[in-house]
Short mmCIF file of C-alpha atoms and ligand atoms in Angstrom, two decimals:
data_model
loop_
_atom_site.label_atom_id
_atom_site.label_comp_id
_atom_site.label_asym_id
_atom_site.label_seq_id
_atom_site.Cartn_x
_atom_site.Cartn_y
_atom_site.Cartn_z
CA MET A 446 -5.27 30.50 136.96
CA ASN A 447 -1.90 30.04 136.03
CA ARG A 448 -0.94 31.06 132.40
CA VAL A 449 2.44 32.44 134.04
CA LYS A 450 2.58 30.00 136.90
CA ASP A 451 6.25 30.28 139.27
CA LYS A 452 7.30 32.98 136.31
CA VAL A 453 9.13 36.09 138.28
CA VAL A 454 8.67 39.51 136.12
CA ILE A 455 10.03 42.83 136.23
CA VAL A 456 7.23 45.56 135.17
CA THR A 457 8.53 49.13 134.57
CA GLY A 458 6.17 51.65 135.27
CA GLY A 459 4.10 49.43 137.21
CA ALA A 460 2.64 51.37 139.77
CA ARG A 461 -0.31 53.05 137.73
CA GLY A 462 -1.83 52.50 134.19
CA LEU A 463 -1.37 50.26 131.76
CA GLY A 464 1.39 49.27 133.63
CA GLY A 465 -0.81 48.40 136.36
CA ALA A 466 -3.12 46.62 135.28
CA ALA A 467 -0.07 44.50 133.56
CA CYS A 468 1.11 43.58 136.84
CA THR A 469 -2.85 42.07 137.93
CA ALA A 470 -3.56 40.00 135.79
CA LEU A 471 0.65 38.53 135.63
CA ALA A 472 0.37 37.72 139.53
CA ALA A 473 -3.55 36.51 138.55
CA GLU A 474 -1.88 34.42 136.20
CA GLY A 475 0.12 32.57 138.44
CA ALA A 476 4.12 35.50 138.48
CA ALA A 477 5.45 36.96 141.15
CA VAL A 478 5.37 40.67 139.89
CA VAL A 479 7.76 42.92 140.71
CA VAL A 480 6.20 46.29 140.78
CA ALA A 481 9.49 48.52 139.94
CA ASP A 482 8.42 52.83 139.37
CA ILE A 483 9.21 56.03 140.33
CA LEU A 484 5.72 56.67 142.48
CA GLN A 485 6.45 54.96 145.55
CA GLU A 486 3.29 55.07 147.63
CA GLU A 487 1.38 54.34 143.96
CA GLY A 488 3.97 51.51 143.42
CA ARG A 489 2.96 49.90 147.70
CA GLN A 490 -0.42 50.07 146.64
CA LYS A 491 -0.03 47.72 143.22
CA ALA A 492 1.61 45.37 145.28
CA SER A 493 -0.54 45.32 148.59
CA GLU A 494 -3.42 45.18 146.12
CA ILE A 495 -2.41 41.98 144.50
CA VAL A 496 -0.71 40.68 147.80
CA ASP A 497 -4.17 41.39 149.62
CA ALA A 498 -6.19 39.20 146.51
CA GLY A 499 -3.54 36.56 147.23
CA GLY A 500 -1.03 36.66 144.87
CA THR A 501 2.98 37.51 145.09
CA ALA A 502 4.50 41.27 144.64
CA ARG A 503 6.70 43.53 145.79
CA PHE A 504 7.11 47.41 144.99
CA VAL A 505 10.83 48.64 143.83
CA LEU A 506 12.11 51.85 143.81
CA LEU A 507 13.70 52.14 140.12
CA ASP A 508 14.36 55.12 138.08
CA VAL A 509 14.87 52.99 134.11
CA ARG A 510 17.03 56.24 133.76
CA ASP A 511 18.89 54.65 136.49
CA GLY A 512 21.93 51.02 135.66
CA ASP A 513 22.79 51.30 138.67
CA SER A 514 19.70 51.27 140.43
CA TRP A 515 18.18 48.29 137.38
CA SER A 516 21.62 46.68 138.22
CA GLU A 517 19.55 46.85 142.68
CA VAL A 518 16.33 45.86 141.46
CA VAL A 519 17.94 42.74 139.44
CA THR A 520 19.96 40.89 141.93
CA SER A 521 16.96 41.71 144.59
CA THR A 522 14.68 40.51 142.34
CA VAL A 523 17.17 36.99 142.11
CA ASP A 524 18.01 36.77 145.52
CA GLU A 525 14.43 37.71 146.63
CA PHE A 526 12.58 35.15 144.00
CA GLY A 527 15.83 32.78 142.83
CA GLY A 528 15.50 34.37 139.19
CA LEU A 529 14.26 36.28 136.25
CA ASP A 530 12.43 35.01 133.82
CA VAL A 531 10.50 38.56 131.80
CA LEU A 532 10.59 42.10 131.75
CA VAL A 533 7.63 44.32 131.00
CA ASN A 534 9.79 47.52 130.35
CA ASN A 535 6.44 49.54 130.12
CA ALA A 536 7.75 52.73 131.56
CA GLY A 537 7.58 56.08 129.44
CA VAL A 538 6.62 59.54 129.24
CA VAL A 539 4.39 61.94 126.65
CA LEU A 540 5.67 65.32 125.97
CA PRO A 541 4.08 66.80 122.91
CA ARG A 542 6.29 69.45 120.92
CA THR A 543 6.22 69.58 116.66
CA ILE A 544 9.22 70.33 115.29
CA GLU A 545 9.27 73.83 115.58
CA ASP A 546 9.11 73.79 118.90
CA ALA A 547 10.82 71.00 120.17
CA THR A 548 14.52 71.33 122.25
CA LEU A 549 16.89 68.74 122.46
CA ASP A 550 17.53 69.26 126.64
CA GLU A 551 13.84 68.54 125.96
CA PHE A 552 14.03 65.46 123.60
CA LYS A 553 16.85 63.44 125.28
CA ASN A 554 14.78 63.38 128.54
CA VAL A 555 12.10 61.69 126.44
CA MET A 556 14.85 59.20 124.87
CA ASP A 557 15.97 58.86 128.18
CA VAL A 558 12.69 56.97 129.73
CA ASN A 559 10.90 55.93 126.93
CA PHE A 560 14.55 54.37 124.97
CA PHE A 561 17.31 55.00 126.50
CA GLY A 562 15.73 53.61 130.37
CA ALA A 563 14.41 50.42 128.08
CA PHE A 564 17.43 49.71 126.50
CA LEU A 565 19.70 49.98 130.36
CA GLY A 566 16.55 47.28 131.87
CA ILE A 567 17.33 45.04 128.57
CA LYS A 568 20.78 45.06 129.23
CA ALA A 569 20.70 44.64 133.31
CA VAL A 570 18.39 41.63 133.36
CA LEU A 571 19.77 39.34 130.27
CA PRO A 572 22.38 38.05 132.63
CA SER A 573 19.91 36.32 134.83
CA LEU A 574 17.45 34.72 131.55
CA ILE A 575 20.21 33.13 130.05
CA ALA A 576 21.71 31.88 133.42
CA ARG A 577 17.38 31.51 134.10
CA GLY A 578 17.60 29.10 130.09
CA GLY A 579 15.27 31.72 128.82
CA GLY A 580 13.14 34.14 129.28
CA SER A 581 10.73 37.04 127.55
CA ILE A 582 11.36 40.41 127.59
CA VAL A 583 7.92 42.29 126.67
CA ASN A 584 8.89 45.88 125.32
CA VAL A 585 6.33 48.91 125.55
CA SER A 586 6.66 50.80 121.97
CA SER A 587 3.04 52.45 120.48
CA ASN A 588 0.78 53.41 117.78
CA SER A 589 1.46 56.47 117.36
CA THR A 590 5.57 53.82 115.03
CA GLU A 591 2.81 53.95 112.60
CA MET A 592 0.11 56.93 113.38
CA ILE A 593 2.38 60.26 113.02
CA VAL A 594 1.02 63.22 114.47
CA PRO A 595 3.11 66.33 114.22
CA THR A 596 3.19 67.07 118.32
CA THR A 597 4.46 63.94 118.72
CA THR A 598 7.57 64.37 117.54
CA TYR A 599 10.11 63.09 120.69
CA TYR A 600 7.53 60.31 121.38
CA ALA A 601 7.06 58.61 118.35
CA ALA A 602 11.33 58.87 117.87
CA SER A 603 11.87 56.96 120.71
CA LYS A 604 8.33 54.73 120.08
CA ALA A 605 9.71 53.53 117.26
CA ALA A 606 13.29 53.27 118.02
CA LEU A 607 12.46 51.47 120.71
CA ALA A 608 10.01 48.66 118.63
CA ASN A 609 13.55 48.31 116.62
CA LEU A 610 15.78 48.07 119.28
CA THR A 611 13.63 45.34 119.98
CA LYS A 612 14.38 43.66 116.92
CA THR A 613 17.62 43.63 116.97
CA THR A 614 17.82 42.69 120.36
CA ALA A 615 15.41 39.38 119.87
CA LEU A 616 17.91 38.30 116.66
CA HIS A 617 21.09 37.95 118.90
CA VAL A 618 19.57 36.25 121.65
CA ALA A 619 17.48 33.98 119.31
CA PHE A 620 20.58 33.51 117.12
CA LYS A 621 23.02 32.85 120.37
CA GLU A 622 20.41 30.18 121.43
CA TYR A 623 19.27 31.35 124.52
CA GLY A 624 15.83 30.84 124.63
CA ILE A 625 14.81 34.73 124.59
CA ARG A 626 12.29 36.60 122.94
CA ALA A 627 11.53 39.32 122.63
CA ASN A 628 8.29 41.88 121.43
CA SER A 629 7.25 44.80 121.52
CA VAL A 630 3.97 45.69 121.85
CA HIS A 631 1.85 48.74 120.46
CA PRO A 632 -1.07 50.18 122.18
CA GLY A 633 -3.07 52.44 121.13
CA PRO A 634 -5.12 55.27 123.25
CA HIS A 635 -6.14 53.22 126.55
CA ALA A 636 -8.37 54.54 129.06
CA THR A 637 -6.65 55.33 131.73
CA ASP A 638 -6.41 57.02 134.80
CA MET A 639 -6.29 60.19 132.17
CA LEU A 640 -8.88 58.85 129.44
CA GLY A 641 -11.05 56.80 131.67
CA ASN A 642 -12.25 60.02 133.25
CA PRO A 643 -15.64 60.83 131.88
CA GLU A 644 -15.16 64.68 132.26
CA ILE A 645 -11.55 64.43 129.84
CA ALA A 646 -13.60 61.75 127.74
CA GLU A 647 -16.54 63.06 126.64
CA LEU A 648 -13.89 66.44 125.67
CA PRO A 649 -14.99 67.11 121.75
CA HIS A 650 -10.94 66.00 121.01
CA ILE A 651 -11.12 63.24 122.66
CA LYS A 652 -14.84 61.95 121.55
CA ALA A 653 -13.12 62.39 118.09
CA MET A 654 -10.42 60.43 118.30
CA ARG A 655 -12.66 57.51 120.31
CA ASP A 656 -14.81 57.69 117.24
CA ALA A 657 -11.86 57.44 114.83
CA VAL A 658 -11.10 53.86 116.19
CA PRO A 659 -12.78 51.35 114.14
CA LEU A 660 -13.73 49.65 117.33
CA GLY A 661 -15.72 52.30 118.60
CA ARG A 662 -14.10 52.83 121.77
CA PHE A 663 -10.71 52.61 123.63
CA GLY A 664 -8.78 49.78 125.41
CA ASP A 665 -9.26 48.48 128.97
CA PRO A 666 -5.74 48.21 130.60
CA ALA A 667 -7.47 44.41 131.03
CA GLU A 668 -7.31 44.07 128.00
CA PHE A 669 -3.92 45.16 127.89
CA ALA A 670 -2.61 43.67 130.15
CA GLN A 671 -3.70 39.91 128.43
CA LEU A 672 -1.00 40.17 125.56
CA VAL A 673 1.76 41.11 128.49
CA VAL A 674 0.93 37.67 130.01
CA PHE A 675 0.17 35.83 126.05
CA LEU A 676 3.95 37.66 125.13
CA ALA A 677 5.70 36.86 128.52
CA SER A 678 4.34 32.96 129.17
CA GLU A 679 4.84 30.60 126.63
CA GLU A 680 1.74 30.41 124.23
CA SER A 681 4.15 33.02 122.45
CA SER A 682 6.78 30.47 121.91
CA TYR A 683 6.48 30.65 119.28
CA ILE A 684 7.04 34.74 118.39
CA THR A 685 9.52 36.60 118.81
CA ALA A 686 10.71 39.90 117.04
CA SER A 687 7.29 40.93 116.09
CA GLU A 688 5.38 44.21 116.85
CA PHE A 689 1.69 43.58 118.68
CA PHE A 690 -1.05 46.19 118.07
CA ILE A 691 -3.47 46.70 120.20
CA ASP A 692 -5.92 50.03 118.95
CA GLY A 693 -9.05 48.77 118.17
CA GLY A 694 -7.49 48.92 113.80
CA LEU A 695 -6.85 52.63 114.37
CA SER A 696 -3.02 52.42 113.06
CA ARG A 697 -4.88 50.78 110.00
CA VAL A 698 -7.26 53.19 109.23
CA SER A 699 -6.43 54.90 105.99
CA TYR A 700 -9.48 57.40 104.75
CA ALA A 701 -10.05 60.46 107.38
CA GLY A 702 -12.97 59.24 109.50
CA ARG A 703 -15.10 56.24 109.29
N1 NAD B 968 -2.78 54.79 127.94
C1 NAD B 968 -2.40 54.93 126.46
O1 NAD B 968 -3.29 55.08 125.36
C2 NAD B 968 -0.62 54.59 126.13
C3 NAD B 968 -0.71 54.15 124.27
C4 NAD B 968 0.74 53.99 123.81
C5 NAD B 968 1.61 53.53 124.66
N2 NAD B 968 1.57 53.75 126.07
C6 NAD B 968 2.49 53.69 126.45
O2 NAD B 968 2.03 52.58 127.45
C7 NAD B 968 3.26 52.32 128.81
C8 NAD B 968 2.42 53.19 129.76
O3 NAD B 968 1.28 54.07 129.59
P1 NAD B 968 0.09 54.48 130.43
O4 NAD B 968 -0.86 55.26 130.23
O5 NAD B 968 -0.14 53.84 132.00
O6 NAD B 968 0.78 55.63 131.40
P2 NAD B 968 1.38 56.20 132.78
O7 NAD B 968 1.91 57.81 132.78
O8 NAD B 968 -0.47 56.14 133.40
O9 NAD B 968 2.64 55.52 133.65
C9 NAD B 968 3.50 55.25 133.20
C10 NAD B 968 4.25 54.13 134.37
O10 NAD B 968 5.57 55.02 134.17
C11 NAD B 968 5.49 55.74 134.78
N3 NAD B 968 7.67 56.26 135.24
C12 NAD B 968 7.44 57.22 134.74
N4 NAD B 968 9.30 57.52 134.11
C13 NAD B 968 9.52 56.50 134.66
C14 NAD B 968 11.13 56.33 135.44
N5 NAD B 968 11.81 57.58 134.66
N6 NAD B 968 10.98 55.30 135.88
C15 NAD B 968 10.14 54.60 135.98
N7 NAD B 968 9.27 54.33 135.83
C16 NAD B 968 8.23 55.82 136.11
C17 NAD B 968 5.16 56.48 135.92
O11 NAD B 968 5.06 57.48 137.09
C18 NAD B 968 3.93 55.74 135.54
O12 NAD B 968 3.28 54.93 137.38
C19 NAD B 968 4.20 54.38 128.09
O13 NAD B 968 5.27 53.42 127.95
C20 NAD B 968 3.23 54.55 126.79
O14 NAD B 968 3.97 55.53 126.55
C21 NAD B 968 0.69 53.49 126.63
#
């Protein structure tokens, strides 16, 4: 119950889905959680759920593309909770396009959220983590860095860039002896709202994707959340600059079918 007791955590895209599950799990393990999202209603709801369950949370409106908003969120977090220990860069968007259909404007939009949004977040929190004497940055990438699908032109590039930003950051802060670690998490398909909906889950192409997972099912967001808790906690104190795949083995399959 106390794996991240008294740690102060910002989770972007924390209103729902994988980020929402991470907020719930981090709070259940004793963290004060800042649910940061563009979705006000769902974000407030998530924070209230946590508080109703006896945890500590508050919602902040944050568009990760906006550097000024990042500064405000970090300042208000430190003012309210006395410091900051963990950033979970989880906000992300998907826009499927092949290279033939891709446009520069759309590509930039996806990069702005998935990659530059996380970059702005790291830049914004770094002085507070240094002042605290340490911390953990968890960047939510994707197994699409390994599992190449033609329609992931924007997405796979943004998530691969994020994975490498994680490593350059991790080495810099390690050599500086700031006590800060940075790792990336690479989920495969998880049963969030979309895939968790039974009607969608039984569509032939979704079923085929599920059958391709060696463990034979999609991930539960609560399972993803446990990995985030681990990386946020001192249990992972010797782990940095690493990639964690949580995809039931999907990205390791080197043949077609089971
Ligand atoms: N669900 C999966 O199967 C899966 C697989 C691989 C990777 N991921 C990654 O996990 C993360 C969460 O995915 P999810 O499935 O929970 O998606 P989701 O769409 O349910 O949640 C994403 C959250 O990010 C927020 N968001 C989007 N743009 C934002 C912005 N500009 N500023 C602030 N918040 C913003 C959304 O409002 C939403 O709450 C994403 O980075 C996604 O790429 C998910």
